[in-house]
C-alpha positions as a LaTeX table, in Angstrom:
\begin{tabular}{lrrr}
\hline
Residue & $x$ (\AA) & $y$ (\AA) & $z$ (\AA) \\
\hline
Unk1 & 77.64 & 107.95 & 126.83 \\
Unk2 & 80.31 & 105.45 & 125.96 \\
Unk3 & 80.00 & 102.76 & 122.60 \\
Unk4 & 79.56 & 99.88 & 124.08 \\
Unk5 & 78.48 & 96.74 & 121.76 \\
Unk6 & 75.16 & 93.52 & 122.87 \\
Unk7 & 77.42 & 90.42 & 122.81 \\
Unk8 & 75.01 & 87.78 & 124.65 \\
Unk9 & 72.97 & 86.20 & 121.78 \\
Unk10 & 73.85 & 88.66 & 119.15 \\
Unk11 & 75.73 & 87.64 & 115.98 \\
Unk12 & 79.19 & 90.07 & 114.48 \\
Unk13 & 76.58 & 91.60 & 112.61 \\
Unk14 & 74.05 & 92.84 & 115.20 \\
Unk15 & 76.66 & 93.83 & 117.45 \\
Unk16 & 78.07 & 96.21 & 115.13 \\
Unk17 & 74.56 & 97.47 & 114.37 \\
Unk18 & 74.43 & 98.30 & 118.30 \\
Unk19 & 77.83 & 99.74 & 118.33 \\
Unk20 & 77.07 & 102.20 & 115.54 \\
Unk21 & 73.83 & 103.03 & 117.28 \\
Unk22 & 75.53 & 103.67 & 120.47 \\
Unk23 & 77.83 & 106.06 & 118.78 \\
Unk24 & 75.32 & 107.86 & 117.18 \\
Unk25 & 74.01 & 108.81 & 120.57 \\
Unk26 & 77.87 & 109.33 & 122.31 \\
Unk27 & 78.71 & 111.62 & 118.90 \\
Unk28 & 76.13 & 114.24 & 119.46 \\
Unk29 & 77.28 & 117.72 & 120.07 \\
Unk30 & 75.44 & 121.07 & 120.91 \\
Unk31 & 73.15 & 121.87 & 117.90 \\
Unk32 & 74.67 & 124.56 & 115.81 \\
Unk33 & 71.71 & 125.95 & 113.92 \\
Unk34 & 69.85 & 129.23 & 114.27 \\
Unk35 & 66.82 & 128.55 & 116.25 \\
Unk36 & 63.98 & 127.59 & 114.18 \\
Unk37 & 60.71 & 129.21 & 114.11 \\
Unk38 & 57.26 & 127.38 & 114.17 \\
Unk39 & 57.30 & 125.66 & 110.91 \\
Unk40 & 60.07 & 123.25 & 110.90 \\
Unk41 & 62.81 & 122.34 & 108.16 \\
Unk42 & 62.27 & 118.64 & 107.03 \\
Unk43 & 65.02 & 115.61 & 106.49 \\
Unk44 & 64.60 & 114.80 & 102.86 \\
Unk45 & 65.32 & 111.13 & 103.63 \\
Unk46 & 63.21 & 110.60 & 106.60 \\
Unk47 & 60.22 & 113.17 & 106.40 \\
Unk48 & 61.17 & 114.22 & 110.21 \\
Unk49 & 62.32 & 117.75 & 111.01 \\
Unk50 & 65.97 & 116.07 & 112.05 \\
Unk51 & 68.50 & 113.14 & 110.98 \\
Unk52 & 68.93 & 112.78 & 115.26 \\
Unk53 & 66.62 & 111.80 & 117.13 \\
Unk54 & 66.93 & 111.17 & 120.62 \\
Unk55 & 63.56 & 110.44 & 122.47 \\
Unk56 & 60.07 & 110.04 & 120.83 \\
Unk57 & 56.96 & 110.06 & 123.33 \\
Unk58 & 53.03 & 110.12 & 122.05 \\
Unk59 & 50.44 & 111.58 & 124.76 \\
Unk60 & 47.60 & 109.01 & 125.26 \\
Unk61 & 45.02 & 111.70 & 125.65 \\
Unk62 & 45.65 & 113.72 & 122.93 \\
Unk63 & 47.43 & 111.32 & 120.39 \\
Unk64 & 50.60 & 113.99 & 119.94 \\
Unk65 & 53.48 & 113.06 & 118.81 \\
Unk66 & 56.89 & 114.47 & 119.78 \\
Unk67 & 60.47 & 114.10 & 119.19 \\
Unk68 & 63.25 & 114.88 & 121.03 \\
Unk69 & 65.98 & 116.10 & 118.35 \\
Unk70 & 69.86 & 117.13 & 118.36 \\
Unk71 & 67.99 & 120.43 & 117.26 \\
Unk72 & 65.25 & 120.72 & 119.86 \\
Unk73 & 61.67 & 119.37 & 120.33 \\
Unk74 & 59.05 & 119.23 & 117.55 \\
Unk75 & 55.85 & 118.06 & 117.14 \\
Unk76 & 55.19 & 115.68 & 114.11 \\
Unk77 & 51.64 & 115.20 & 115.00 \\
Unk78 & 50.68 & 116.61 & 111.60 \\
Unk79 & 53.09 & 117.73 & 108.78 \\
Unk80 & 54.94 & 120.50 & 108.62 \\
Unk81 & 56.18 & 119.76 & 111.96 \\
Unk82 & 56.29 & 122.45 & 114.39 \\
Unk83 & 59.19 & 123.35 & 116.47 \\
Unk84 & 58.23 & 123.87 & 120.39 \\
Unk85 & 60.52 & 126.05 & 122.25 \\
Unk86 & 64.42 & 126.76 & 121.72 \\
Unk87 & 66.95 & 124.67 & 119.84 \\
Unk88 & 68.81 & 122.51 & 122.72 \\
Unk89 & 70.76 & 119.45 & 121.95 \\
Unk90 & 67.45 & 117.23 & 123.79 \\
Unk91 & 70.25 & 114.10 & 124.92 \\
Unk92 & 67.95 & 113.07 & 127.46 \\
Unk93 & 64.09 & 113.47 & 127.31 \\
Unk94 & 61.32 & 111.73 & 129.18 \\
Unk95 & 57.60 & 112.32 & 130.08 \\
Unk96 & 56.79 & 113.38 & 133.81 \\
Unk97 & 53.69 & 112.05 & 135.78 \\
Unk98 & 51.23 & 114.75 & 134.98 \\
Unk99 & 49.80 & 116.26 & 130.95 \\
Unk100 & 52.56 & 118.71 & 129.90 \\
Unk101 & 55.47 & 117.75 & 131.90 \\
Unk102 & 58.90 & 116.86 & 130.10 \\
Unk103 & 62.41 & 116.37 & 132.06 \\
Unk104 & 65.50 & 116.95 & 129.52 \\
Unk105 & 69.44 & 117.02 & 129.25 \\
Unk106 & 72.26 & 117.81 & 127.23 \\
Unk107 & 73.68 & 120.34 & 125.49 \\
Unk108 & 72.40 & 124.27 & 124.98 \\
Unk109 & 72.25 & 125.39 & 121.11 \\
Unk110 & 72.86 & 128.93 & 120.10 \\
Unk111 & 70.82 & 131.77 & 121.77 \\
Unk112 & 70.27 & 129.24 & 124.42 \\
Unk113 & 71.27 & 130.95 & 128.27 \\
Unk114 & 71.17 & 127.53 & 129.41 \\
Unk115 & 74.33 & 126.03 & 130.97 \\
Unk116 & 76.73 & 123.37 & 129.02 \\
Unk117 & 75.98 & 120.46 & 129.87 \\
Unk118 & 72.72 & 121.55 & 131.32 \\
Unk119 & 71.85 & 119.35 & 134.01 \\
Unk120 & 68.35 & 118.42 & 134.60 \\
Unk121 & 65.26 & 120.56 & 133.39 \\
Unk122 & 61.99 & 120.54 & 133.55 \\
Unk123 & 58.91 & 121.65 & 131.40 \\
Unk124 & 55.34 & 121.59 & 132.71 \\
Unk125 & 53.69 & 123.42 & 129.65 \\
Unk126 & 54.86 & 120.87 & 127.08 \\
Unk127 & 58.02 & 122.07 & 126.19 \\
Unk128 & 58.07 & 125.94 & 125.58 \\
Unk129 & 59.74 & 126.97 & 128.12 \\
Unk130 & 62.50 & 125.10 & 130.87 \\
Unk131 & 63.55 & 125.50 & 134.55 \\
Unk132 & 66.58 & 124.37 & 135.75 \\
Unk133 & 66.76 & 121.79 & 138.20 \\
Unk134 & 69.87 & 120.56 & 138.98 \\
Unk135 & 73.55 & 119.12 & 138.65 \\
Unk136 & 73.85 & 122.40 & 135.50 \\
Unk137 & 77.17 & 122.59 & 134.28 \\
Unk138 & 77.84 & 118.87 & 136.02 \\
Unk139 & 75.42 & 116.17 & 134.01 \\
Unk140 & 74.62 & 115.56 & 130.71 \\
Unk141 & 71.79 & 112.56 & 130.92 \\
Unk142 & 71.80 & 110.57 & 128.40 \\
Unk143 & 69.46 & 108.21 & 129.61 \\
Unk144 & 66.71 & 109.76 & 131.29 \\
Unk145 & 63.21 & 108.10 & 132.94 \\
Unk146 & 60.42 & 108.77 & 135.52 \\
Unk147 & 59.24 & 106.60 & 137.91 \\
Unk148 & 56.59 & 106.70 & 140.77 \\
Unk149 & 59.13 & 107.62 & 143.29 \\
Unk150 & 61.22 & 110.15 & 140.80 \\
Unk151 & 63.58 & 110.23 & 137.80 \\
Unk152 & 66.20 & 107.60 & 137.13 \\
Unk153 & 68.98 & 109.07 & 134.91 \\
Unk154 & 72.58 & 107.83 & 133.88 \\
Unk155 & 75.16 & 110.21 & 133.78 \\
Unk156 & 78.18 & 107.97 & 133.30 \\
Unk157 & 76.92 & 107.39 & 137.08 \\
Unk158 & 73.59 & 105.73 & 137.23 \\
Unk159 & 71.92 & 107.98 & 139.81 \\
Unk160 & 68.41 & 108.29 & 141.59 \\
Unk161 & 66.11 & 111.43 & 142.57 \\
Unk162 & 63.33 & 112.23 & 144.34 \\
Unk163 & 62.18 & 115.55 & 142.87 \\
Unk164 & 65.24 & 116.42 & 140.91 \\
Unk165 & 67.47 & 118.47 & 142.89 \\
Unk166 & 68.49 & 116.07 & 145.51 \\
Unk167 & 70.28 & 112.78 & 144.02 \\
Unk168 & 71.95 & 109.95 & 145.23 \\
Unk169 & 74.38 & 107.86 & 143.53 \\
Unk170 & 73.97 & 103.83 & 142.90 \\
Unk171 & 76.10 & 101.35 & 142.74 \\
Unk172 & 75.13 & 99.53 & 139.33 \\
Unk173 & 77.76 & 97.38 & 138.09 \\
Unk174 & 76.29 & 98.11 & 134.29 \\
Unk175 & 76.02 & 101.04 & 132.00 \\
Unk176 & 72.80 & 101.83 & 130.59 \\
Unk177 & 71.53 & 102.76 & 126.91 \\
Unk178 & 68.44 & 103.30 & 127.84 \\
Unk179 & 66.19 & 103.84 & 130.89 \\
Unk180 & 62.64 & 103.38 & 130.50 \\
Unk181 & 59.63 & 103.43 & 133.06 \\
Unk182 & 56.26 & 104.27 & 133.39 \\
Unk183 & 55.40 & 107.12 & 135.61 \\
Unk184 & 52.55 & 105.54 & 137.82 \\
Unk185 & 55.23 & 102.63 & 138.52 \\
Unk186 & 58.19 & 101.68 & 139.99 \\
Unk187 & 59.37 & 99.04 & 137.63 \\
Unk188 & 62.38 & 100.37 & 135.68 \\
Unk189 & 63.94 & 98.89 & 133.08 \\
Unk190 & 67.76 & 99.20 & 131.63 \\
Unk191 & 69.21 & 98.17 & 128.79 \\
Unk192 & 72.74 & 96.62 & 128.27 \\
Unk193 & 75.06 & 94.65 & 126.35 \\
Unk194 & 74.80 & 91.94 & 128.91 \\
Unk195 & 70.78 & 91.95 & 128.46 \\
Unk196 & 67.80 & 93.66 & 130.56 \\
Unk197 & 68.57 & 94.96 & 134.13 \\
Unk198 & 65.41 & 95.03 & 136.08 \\
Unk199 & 64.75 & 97.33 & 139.18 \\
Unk200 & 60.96 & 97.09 & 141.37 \\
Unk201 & 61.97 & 99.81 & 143.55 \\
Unk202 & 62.53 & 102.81 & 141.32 \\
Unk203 & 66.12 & 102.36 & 140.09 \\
Unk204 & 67.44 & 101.96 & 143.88 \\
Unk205 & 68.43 & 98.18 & 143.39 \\
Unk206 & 68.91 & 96.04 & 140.04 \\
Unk207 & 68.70 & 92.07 & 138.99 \\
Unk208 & 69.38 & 91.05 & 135.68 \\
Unk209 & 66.12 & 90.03 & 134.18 \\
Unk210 & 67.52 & 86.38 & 132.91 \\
Unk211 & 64.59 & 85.23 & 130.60 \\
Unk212 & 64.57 & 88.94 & 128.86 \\
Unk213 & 66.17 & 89.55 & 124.83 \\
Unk214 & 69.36 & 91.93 & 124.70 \\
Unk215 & 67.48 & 95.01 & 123.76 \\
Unk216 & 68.60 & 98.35 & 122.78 \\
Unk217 & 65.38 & 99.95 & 123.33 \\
Unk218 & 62.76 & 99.95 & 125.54 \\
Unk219 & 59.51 & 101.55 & 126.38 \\
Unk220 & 56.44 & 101.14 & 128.96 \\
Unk221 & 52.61 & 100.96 & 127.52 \\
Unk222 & 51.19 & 100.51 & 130.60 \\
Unk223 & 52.96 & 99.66 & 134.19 \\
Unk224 & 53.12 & 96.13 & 133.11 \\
Unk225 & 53.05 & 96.10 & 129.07 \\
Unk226 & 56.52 & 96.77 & 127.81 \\
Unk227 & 58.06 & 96.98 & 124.27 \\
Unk228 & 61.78 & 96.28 & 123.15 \\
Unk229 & 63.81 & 96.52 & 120.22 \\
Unk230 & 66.87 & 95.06 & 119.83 \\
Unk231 & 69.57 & 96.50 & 117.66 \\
Unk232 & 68.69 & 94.32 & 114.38 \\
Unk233 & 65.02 & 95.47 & 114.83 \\
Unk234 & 63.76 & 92.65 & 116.16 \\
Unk235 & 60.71 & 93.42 & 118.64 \\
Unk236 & 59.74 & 92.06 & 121.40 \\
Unk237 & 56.79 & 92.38 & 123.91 \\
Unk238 & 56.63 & 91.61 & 128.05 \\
Unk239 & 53.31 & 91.60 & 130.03 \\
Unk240 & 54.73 & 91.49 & 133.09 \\
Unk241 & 57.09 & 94.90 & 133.20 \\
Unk242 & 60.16 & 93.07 & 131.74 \\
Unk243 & 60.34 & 89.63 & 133.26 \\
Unk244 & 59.60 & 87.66 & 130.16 \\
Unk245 & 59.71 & 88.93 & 126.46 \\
Unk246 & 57.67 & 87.49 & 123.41 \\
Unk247 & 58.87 & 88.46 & 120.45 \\
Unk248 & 56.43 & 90.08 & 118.18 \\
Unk249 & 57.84 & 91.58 & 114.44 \\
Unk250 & 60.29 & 93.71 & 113.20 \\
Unk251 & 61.21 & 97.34 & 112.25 \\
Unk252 & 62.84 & 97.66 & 109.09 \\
Unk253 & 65.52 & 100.34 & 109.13 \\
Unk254 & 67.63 & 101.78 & 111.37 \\
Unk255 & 65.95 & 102.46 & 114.94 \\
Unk256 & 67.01 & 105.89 & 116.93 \\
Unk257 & 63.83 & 106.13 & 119.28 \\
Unk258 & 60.51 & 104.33 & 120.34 \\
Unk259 & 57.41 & 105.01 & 122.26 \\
Unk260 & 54.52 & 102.76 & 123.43 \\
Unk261 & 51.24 & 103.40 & 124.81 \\
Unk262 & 48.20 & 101.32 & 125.28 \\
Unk263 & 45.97 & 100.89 & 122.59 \\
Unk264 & 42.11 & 100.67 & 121.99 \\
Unk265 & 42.20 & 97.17 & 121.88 \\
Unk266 & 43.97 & 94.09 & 123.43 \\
Unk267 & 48.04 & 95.12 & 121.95 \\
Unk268 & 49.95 & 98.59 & 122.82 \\
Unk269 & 50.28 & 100.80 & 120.05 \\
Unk270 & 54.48 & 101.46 & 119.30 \\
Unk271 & 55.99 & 104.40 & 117.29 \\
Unk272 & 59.21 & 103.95 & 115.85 \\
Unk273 & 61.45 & 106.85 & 114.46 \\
Unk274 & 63.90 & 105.18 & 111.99 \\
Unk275 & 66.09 & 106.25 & 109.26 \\
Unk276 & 63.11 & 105.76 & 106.90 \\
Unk277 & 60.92 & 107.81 & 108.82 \\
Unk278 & 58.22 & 107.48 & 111.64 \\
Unk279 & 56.30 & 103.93 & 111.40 \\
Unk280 & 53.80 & 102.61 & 113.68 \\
Unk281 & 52.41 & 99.17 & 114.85 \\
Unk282 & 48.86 & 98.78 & 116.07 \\
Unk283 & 49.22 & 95.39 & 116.88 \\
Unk284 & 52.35 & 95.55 & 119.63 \\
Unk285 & 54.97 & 95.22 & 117.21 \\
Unk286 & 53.63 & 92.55 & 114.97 \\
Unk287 & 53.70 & 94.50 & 112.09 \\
Unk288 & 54.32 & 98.23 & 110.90 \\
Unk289 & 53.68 & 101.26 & 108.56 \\
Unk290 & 54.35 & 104.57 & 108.04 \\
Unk291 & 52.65 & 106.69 & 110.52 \\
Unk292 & 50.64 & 109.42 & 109.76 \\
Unk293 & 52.45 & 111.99 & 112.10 \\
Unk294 & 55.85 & 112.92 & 110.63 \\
\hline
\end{tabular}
């Protein structure tokens, strides 16, 4: 995905911060490690079993916690982590509609018979093993979400799906950094440098969302609660799937990937993998600590 910097509202110093993030993400190349086995090596800086992380998602029934690595998937639920599956370059990674189901993209690793890029794939037993979709050899996603009505997924051409195989190309006028929806909606949510593009009907037509923070990340809690982070850390919370943000705390560090789900009270619970290591807020944002997964 090209580096693109957040100008609107953002000082030299933020937008540099979103630059370097942005080429973090466009630098990534297929993972050239020997595929691991269950235990997983750990980053000595971070705790986490990788210094790239890519997607992070935490199962509401069953409180796991995975990440979606230049060096494959691995669960950080408990330490050591554990490595699920093969080592693939995970550039895309989101969480389908039903318990177990992942769609991914990017980049086979070694001992991988995937194609390069590898198009759209699909898990439904949490990871261990892929199918191949569609567009192999053609897309690498690097922004990557499911909606109600199918996946939403940015290619360097922001395109739509109803089951992934069959897609159809839209005519968005921005490029995305991230993609973010919740799977029993059809909200969708994009991030840009210009701010938050907002779509109702599962990524088929867009509006700028004007009252929203430029935010580099973004996740659904529910199908109305949302989180976003913008590139200095700043958080911010909507109620209303994106319309209009609140902003709630700060992550200290260097943000790669976020997750949100609802939490046993009145706040959504968020996840954070950073370049300190995995923190979590149980009060939507307002304040964090180190989780104990990872």
């Amino acid at each position: 995905m090209p580096a693109h910097t957040f100008t609107r509202y953002r000082s030299a110093s933020a937008a540099a911060a979103a630059t370097a993030l942005l080429l973090t993400v466009a630098a990534c190349t297929p993972a050239s490690s020997p595929a691991a086995s269950t235990a997983a090596p750990t980053n000595s800086a971070t705790g986490l079993p990788s210094s790239h992380i890519h997607g992070l998602t935490v199962n509401r029934e069953t409180d796991q916690v995975l990440l979606a690595t230049h060096d494959g998937l691995y669960d950080v639920t408990a330490q050591p982590a554990t490595k699920i599956g093969g080592t693939n370059d995970l550039m895309g990674f989101t969480a389908g509609p039903d318990q177990g189901v992942f769609y991914a993209s990017g980049h086979p690793g070694p001992g991988s018979d995937l194609p390069n890029p590898m198009g759209l794939i699909k898990s439904t037993d949490g990871g261990k093993s892929w199918e191949q979709l569609s567009r192999q050899g053609e897309s690498d996603f690097h922004a990557l979400t499911s909606a109600k009505s199918g996946i939403v997924a940015f290619d360097g051409t922001l395109r739509t799906s109803p089951d992934g195989k069959t897609w159809s190309a839209v005519a968005a006028r921005f490029i995305p950094a991230a993609l973010a929806a919740d799977p029993s909606s059809d909200t969708v949510l994009a991030t840009t440098r210009d701010g938050v593009q907002r779509s109702t009907d599962g990524g088929k037509t867009w509006a700028l969302a004007p009252a929203a923070p430029v935010i580099q990340f973004v996740s659904f809690a529910s199908p109305t609660e949302a989180i976003g982070v913008e590139p200095d850390g700043s958080v911010h919370y909507s109620t209303d799937g994106g319309t209009t943000w609140s902003r709630t705390g700060r992550i200290e560090g260097e943000v790669q990937a976020i997750a949100a789900v609802e939490g046993s009270g009145a706040n959504p619970w968020v996840w954070a993998a950073t370049s300190t290591g995995l923190v979590v807020s149980t009060d939507g944002g307002a304040t964090f600590r180190p989780s104990d997964a990872g």
